[in-house]
Coordinates of C-alpha atoms in Angstrom, one line a residue:
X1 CA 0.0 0.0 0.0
X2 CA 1.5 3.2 -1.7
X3 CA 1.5 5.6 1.7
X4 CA 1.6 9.5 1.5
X5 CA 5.3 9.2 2.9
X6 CA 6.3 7.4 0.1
X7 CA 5.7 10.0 -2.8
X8 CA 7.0 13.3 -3.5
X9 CA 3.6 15.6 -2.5
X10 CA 6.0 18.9 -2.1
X11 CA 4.2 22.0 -4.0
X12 CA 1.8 19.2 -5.5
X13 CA -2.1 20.0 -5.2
X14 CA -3.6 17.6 -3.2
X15 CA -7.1 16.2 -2.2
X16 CA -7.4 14.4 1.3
X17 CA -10.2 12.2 1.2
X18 CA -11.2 12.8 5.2
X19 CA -13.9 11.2 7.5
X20 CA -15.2 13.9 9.6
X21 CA -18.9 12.5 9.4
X22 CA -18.8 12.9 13.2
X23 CA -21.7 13.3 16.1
X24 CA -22.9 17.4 15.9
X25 CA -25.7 18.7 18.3
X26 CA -26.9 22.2 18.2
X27 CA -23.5 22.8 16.2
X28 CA -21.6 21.3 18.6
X29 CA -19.2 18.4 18.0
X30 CA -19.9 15.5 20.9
X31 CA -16.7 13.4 19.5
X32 CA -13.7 14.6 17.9
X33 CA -11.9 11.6 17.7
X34 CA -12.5 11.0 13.9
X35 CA -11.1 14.4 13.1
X36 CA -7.9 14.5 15.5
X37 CA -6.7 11.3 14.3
X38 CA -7.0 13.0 10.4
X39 CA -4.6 15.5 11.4
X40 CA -1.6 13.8 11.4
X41 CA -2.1 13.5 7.4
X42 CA -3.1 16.9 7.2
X43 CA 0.7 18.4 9.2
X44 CA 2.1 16.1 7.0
X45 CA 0.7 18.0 3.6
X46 CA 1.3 20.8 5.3
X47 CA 5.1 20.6 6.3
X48 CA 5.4 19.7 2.8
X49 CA 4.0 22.7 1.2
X50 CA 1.1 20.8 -0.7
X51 CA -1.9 22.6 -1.8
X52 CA -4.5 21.1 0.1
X53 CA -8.1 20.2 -0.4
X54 CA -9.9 17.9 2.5
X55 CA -13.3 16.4 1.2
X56 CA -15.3 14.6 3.9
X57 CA -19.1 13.6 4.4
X58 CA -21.2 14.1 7.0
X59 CA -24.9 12.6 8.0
X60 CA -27.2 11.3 4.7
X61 CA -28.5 14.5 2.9
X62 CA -30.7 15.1 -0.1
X63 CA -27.8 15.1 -3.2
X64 CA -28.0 18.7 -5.1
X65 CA -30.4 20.1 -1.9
X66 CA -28.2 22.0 0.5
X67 CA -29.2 21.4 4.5
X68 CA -27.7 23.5 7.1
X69 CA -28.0 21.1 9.6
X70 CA -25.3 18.5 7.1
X71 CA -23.0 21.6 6.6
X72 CA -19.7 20.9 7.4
X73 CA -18.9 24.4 8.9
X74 CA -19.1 23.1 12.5
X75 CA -15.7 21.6 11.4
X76 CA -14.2 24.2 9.4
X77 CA -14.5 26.1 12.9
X78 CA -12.6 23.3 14.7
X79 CA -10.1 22.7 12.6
X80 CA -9.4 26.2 12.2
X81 CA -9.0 26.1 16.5
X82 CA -6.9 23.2 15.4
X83 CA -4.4 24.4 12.7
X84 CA -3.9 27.5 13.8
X85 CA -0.7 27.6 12.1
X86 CA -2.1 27.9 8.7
X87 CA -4.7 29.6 6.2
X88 CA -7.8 27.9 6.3
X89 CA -11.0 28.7 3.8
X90 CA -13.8 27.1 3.3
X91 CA -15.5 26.2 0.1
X92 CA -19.4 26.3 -0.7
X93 CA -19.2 25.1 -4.5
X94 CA -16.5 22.6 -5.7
X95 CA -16.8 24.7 -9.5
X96 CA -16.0 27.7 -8.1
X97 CA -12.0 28.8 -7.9
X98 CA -10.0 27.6 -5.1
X99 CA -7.5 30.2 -4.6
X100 CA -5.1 28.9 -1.7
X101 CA -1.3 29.4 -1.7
X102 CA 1.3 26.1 -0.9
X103 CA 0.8 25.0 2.6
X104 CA -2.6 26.1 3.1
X105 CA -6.0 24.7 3.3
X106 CA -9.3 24.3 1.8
X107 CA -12.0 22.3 3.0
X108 CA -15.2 21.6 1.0
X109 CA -19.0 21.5 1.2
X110 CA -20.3 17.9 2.2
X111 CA -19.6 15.6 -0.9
X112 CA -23.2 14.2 -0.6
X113 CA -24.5 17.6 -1.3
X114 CA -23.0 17.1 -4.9
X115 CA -25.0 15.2 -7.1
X116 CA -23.8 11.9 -8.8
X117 CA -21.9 11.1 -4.9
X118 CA -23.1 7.9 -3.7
X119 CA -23.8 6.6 -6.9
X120 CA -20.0 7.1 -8.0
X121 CA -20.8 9.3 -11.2
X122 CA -18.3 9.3 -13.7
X123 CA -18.5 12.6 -14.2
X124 CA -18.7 13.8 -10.5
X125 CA -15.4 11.9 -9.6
X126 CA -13.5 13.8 -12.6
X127 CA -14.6 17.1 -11.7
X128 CA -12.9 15.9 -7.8
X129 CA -9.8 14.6 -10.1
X130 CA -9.0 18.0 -12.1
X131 CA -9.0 19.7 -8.9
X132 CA -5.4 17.9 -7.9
X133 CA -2.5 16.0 -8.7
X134 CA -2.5 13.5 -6.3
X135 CA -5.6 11.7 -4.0
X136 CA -5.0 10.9 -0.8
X137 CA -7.4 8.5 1.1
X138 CA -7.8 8.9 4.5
X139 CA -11.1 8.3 5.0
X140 CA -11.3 4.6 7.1
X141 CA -14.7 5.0 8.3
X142 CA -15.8 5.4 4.2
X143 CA -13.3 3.3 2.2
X144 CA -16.1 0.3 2.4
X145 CA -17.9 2.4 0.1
X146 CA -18.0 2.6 -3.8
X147 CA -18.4 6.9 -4.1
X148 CA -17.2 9.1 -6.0
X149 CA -14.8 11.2 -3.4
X150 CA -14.3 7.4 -1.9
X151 CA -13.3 5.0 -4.6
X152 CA -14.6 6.9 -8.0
X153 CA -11.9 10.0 -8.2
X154 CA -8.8 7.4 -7.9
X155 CA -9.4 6.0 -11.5
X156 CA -8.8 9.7 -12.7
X157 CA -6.1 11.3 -11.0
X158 CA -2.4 10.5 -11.9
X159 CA -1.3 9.7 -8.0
X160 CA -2.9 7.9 -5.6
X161 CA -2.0 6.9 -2.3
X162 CA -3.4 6.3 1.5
X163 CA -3.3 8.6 4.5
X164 CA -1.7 8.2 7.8
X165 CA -5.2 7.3 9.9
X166 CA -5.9 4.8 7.0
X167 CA -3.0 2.6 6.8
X168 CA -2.2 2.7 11.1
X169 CA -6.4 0.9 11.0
X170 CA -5.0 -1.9 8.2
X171 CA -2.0 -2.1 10.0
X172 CA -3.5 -2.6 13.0
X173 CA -7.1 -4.9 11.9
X174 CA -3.8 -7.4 10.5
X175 CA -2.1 -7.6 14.0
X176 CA -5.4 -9.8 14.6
X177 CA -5.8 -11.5 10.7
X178 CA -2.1 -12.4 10.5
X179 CA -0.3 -13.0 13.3
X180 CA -2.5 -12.8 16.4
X181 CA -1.0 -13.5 20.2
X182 CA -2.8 -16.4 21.3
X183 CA -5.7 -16.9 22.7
X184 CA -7.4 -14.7 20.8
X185 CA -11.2 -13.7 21.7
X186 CA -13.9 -12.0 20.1
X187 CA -16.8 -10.3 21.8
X188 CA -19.7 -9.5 19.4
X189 CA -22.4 -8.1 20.4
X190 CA -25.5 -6.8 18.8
X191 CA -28.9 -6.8 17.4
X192 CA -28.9 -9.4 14.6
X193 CA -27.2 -12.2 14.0
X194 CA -28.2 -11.5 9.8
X195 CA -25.8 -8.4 9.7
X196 CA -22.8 -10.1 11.3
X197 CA -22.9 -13.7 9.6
X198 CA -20.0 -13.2 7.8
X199 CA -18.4 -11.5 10.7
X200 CA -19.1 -14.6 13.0
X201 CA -17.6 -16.9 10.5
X202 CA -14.7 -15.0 9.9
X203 CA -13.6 -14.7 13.8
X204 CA -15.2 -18.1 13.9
X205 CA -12.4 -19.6 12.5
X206 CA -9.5 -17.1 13.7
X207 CA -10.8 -17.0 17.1
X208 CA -9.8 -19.0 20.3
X209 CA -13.1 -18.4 22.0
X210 CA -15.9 -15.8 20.7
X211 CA -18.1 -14.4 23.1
X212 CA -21.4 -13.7 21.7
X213 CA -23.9 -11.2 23.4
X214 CA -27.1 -8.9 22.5
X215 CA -30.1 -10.1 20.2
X216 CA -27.2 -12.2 18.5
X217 CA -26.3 -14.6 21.5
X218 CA -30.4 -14.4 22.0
X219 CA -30.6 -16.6 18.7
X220 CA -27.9 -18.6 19.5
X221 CA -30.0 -19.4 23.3
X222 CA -32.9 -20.3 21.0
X223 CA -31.3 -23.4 19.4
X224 CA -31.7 -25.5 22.4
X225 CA -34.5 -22.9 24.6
X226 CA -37.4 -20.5 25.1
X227 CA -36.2 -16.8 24.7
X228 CA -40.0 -15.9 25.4
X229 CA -40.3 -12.3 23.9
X230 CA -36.8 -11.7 23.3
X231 CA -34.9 -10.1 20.5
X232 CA -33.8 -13.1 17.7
X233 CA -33.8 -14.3 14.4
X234 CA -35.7 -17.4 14.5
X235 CA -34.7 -17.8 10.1
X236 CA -31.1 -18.0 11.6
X237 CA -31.9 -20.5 14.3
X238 CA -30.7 -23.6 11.9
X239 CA -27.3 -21.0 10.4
X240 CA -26.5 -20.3 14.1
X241 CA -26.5 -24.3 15.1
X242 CA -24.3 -24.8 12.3
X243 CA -21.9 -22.4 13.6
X244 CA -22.3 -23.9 17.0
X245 CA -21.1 -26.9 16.1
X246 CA -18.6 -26.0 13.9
X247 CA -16.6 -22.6 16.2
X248 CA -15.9 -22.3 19.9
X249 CA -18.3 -20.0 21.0
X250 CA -19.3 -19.0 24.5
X251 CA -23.2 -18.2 24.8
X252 CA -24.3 -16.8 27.8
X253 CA -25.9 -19.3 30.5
X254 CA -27.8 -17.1 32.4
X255 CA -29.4 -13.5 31.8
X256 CA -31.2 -10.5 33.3
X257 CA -35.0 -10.2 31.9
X258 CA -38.0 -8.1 32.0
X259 CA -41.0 -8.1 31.1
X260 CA -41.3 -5.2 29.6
X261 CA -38.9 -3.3 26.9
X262 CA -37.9 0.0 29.4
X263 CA -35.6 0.7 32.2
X264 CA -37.9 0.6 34.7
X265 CA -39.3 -2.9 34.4
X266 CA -38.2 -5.3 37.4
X267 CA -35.0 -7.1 37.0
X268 CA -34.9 -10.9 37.6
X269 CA -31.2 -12.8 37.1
X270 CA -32.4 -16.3 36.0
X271 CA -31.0 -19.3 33.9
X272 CA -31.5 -19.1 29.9
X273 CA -33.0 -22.5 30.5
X274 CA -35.5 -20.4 32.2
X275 CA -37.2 -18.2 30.1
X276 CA -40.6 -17.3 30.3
X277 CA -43.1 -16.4 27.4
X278 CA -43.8 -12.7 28.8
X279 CA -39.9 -12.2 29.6
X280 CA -37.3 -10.6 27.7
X281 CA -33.8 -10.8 27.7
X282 CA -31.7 -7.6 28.3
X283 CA -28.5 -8.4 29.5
X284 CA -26.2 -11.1 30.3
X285 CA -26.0 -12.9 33.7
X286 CA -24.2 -12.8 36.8
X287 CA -22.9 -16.6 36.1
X288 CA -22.1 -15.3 32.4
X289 CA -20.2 -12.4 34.0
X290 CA -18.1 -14.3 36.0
X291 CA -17.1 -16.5 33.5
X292 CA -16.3 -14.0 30.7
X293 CA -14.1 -12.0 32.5
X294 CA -12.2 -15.4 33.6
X295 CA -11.7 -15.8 29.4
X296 CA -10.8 -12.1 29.2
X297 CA -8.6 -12.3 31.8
X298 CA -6.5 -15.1 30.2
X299 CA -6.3 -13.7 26.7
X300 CA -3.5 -11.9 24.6
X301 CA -5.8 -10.1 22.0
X302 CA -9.1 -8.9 22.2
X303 CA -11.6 -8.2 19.6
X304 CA -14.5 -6.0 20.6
X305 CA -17.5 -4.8 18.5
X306 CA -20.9 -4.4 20.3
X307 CA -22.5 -3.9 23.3
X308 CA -23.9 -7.4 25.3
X309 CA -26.9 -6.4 26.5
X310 CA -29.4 -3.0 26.4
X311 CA -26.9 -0.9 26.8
X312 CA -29.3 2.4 26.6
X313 CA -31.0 1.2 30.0
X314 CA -28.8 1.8 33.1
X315 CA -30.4 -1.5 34.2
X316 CA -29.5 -3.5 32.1
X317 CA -26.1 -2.2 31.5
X318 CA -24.2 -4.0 34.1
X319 CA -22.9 -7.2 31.2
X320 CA -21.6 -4.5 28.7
X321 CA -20.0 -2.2 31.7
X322 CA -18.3 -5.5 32.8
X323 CA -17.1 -6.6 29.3
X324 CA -15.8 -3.0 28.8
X325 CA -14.3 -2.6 32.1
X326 CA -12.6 -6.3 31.9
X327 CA -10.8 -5.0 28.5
X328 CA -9.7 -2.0 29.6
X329 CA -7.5 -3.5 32.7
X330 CA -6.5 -6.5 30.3
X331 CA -2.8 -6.5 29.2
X332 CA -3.9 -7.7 26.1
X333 CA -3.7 -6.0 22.6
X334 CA -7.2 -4.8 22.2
X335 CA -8.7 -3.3 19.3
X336 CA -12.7 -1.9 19.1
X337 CA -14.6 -0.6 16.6
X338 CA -18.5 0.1 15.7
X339 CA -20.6 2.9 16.8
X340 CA -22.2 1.3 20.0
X341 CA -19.0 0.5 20.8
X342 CA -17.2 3.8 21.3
X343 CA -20.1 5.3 22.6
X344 CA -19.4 3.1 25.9
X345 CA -15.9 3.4 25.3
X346 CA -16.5 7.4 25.7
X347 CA -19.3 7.0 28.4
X348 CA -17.1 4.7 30.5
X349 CA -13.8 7.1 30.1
X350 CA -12.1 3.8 29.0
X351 CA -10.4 5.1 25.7
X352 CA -6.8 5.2 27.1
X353 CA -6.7 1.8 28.5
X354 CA -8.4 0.1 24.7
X355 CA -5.3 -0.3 22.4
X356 CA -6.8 0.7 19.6
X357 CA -9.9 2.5 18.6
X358 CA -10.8 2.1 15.0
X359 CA -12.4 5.3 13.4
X360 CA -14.5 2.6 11.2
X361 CA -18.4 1.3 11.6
X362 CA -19.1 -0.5 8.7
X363 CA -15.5 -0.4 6.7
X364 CA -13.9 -2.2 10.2
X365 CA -16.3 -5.5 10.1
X366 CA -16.0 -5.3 6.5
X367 CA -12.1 -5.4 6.3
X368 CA -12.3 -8.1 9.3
X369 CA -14.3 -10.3 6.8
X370 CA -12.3 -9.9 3.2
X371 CA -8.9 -8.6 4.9
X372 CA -9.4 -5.8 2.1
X373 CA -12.2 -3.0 1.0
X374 CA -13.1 -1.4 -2.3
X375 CA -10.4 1.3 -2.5
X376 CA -7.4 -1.0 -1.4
X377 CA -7.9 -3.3 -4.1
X378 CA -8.4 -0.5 -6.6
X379 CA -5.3 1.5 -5.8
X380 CA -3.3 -1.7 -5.8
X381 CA -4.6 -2.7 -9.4
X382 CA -4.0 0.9 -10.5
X383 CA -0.4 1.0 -8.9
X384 CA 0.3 -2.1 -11.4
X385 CA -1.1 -1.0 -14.1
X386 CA 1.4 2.5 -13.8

């Protein structure tokens, strides 16, 4: 993988393909985190006098319909607190003239106000590519998906090459494909089983133990039991024995219900063999507490993407709190990624004590399952084709 350090990017014009599709209330950025690790990449541009253009996305707007509330001027204002250092403009309309001089800054509109974005139009992603001379991908959290500031514009441009935040994810995600230290465990958590099938088999076969939680270890508890009104996949029931047999999986043997979906129904701790019609599951057990942290405890790399039980109710937060809290004092390599996930990551204060945070949702299960996403694959083939 052709990094930004490896080609000459001095007085070049540059695009930086960013994720800054961040949480923003009231204008207000809750989470930085995607944005500070960009900025690394940006120095970098910087020190070397490139004229620089950072693209990003942010929420799912109407393409060609401009909505204040996806404007990405909340981050033109942080990043300006950020790089003070530097000129920094911002730019409305990606056909009007961007007048910067070497070392400075613009940042663009949201992409996805641009029409032709998600679909990867031709002609969108050359109107991006006659704006530089070389593309730099940065964007982790994105380079799962086939758009024209993601994967389209690299077909047109004469460079191409990846970012600092990108290739320190891949080089990470492969500390656990490769060459793991051993055990190895996975805890996946979850609403459906359906969305992480390929996920389970993947870390299935990797894995020393997996430790399933959520509506996912709910279908698992339904092979062989009642789960009464909890959340499952009863069309996976006969894919989820399959995997049983065939994966060393720990499913929880006991769980905290209620009968009613809220945080205020009555919590019973009871065996899974136990389930009632009107109960639902919510969390994890005490029993099934004890015994995952003893698995934690004893392993050398951790794989963590989902909460284990309700994690929104205080009540029924107690299973994910411990599963968070047993990775944090572990001494083993652990790496998290997913929404949920660093939401309880940031809620517990935890974030020094995980090893590594991946910026990426979507683009981190993906690159778990194929070891590779879209853009990778599509530098490399045009890197041999050069």
């Amino acid at each position: 993988m052709k990094k930004i350090t490896d080609i000459n990017i001095y007085k070049k014009k540059i695009i930086i393909r960013n994720d800054f599709n961040v949480s923003i209330i009231k204008n207000k950025i809750i989470s930085s985190e995607r944005i500070d690790r960009s900025i690394p990449t940006i120095e970098y541009a910087i020190k070397n006098q490139a004229k620089i253009i950072l693209m990003s996305h942010f929420g799912r707007p109407n393409e060609g319909k401009f909505e204040k509330k996806y404007s990405l001027l909340p981050i033109f204002k942080y990043l300006k607190k950020k790089i003070q250092h530097t000129k920094i403009i911002f730019k409305n309309n990606i056909n009007d003239p961007i007048k910067i001089k070497y070392g400075e800054i613009c940042l663009l509109e949201n992409v996805r106000f641009n029409i032709g974005e998600t679909s990867n139009s031709k002609t969108l992603s050359k109107k991006y590519a006659t704006l530089c001379d070389i593309f730099v991908m940065d964007a982790f959290g994105s380079a799962h998906r086939m758009h024209s500031s993601t994967y389209g514009i690299a077909k047109y441009v004469k460079k191409c090459c990846f970012g600092k935040l990108l290739i320190s994810e891949v080089n990470s995600i492969n500390k656990i494909l490769k060459n793991p230290n051993r055990p190895l465990v996975s805890v996946i958590g979850g609403s459906k089983i359906s969305t992480k099938f390929d996920l389970l088999k993947t870390l299935g076969k990797i894995s020393d133990k997996v430790i399933l939680g959520g509506g996912i270890a709910n279908t698992f508890i339904a092979i062989n039991h009642n789960v009464g009104k909890s959340l499952h996949e009863k069309k996976f029931i006969k894919e989820a024995k399959k995997l049983l047999k065939k994966f060393n999986f720990f499913i929880p043997i006991d769980s905290r219900v209620g009968k009613s979906f809220s945080n205020e129904t009555n919590v019973i701790n009871k065996s899974v063999s136990n389930i009632k019609n009107d109960e639902e599951i919510m969390d994890i057990g005490i029993e099934s507490e004890k015994k995952i942290s003893y698995i934690l405890k004893k392993a050398k790399t951790i794989v963590w993407n989902g909460p284990v039980g309700v994690f929104e109710f205080s009540n029924f937060r107690k299973g994910t709190e411990l599963v968070a809290k047993s990775i944090s004092k572990s001494n083993a390599f652990s790496i998290a990624g997913g929404g949920d996930t660093l939401a309880i990551i940031d809620i517990l204060k935890i974030k020094k004590n995980i090893s590594y945070i991946s910026t990426g949702g979507g683009a981190f299960l993906k690159f778990l399952v194929n070891g590779t996403l879209p853009i990778i694959n599509l530098i490399k083939k045009l890197k041999k084709k050069k």
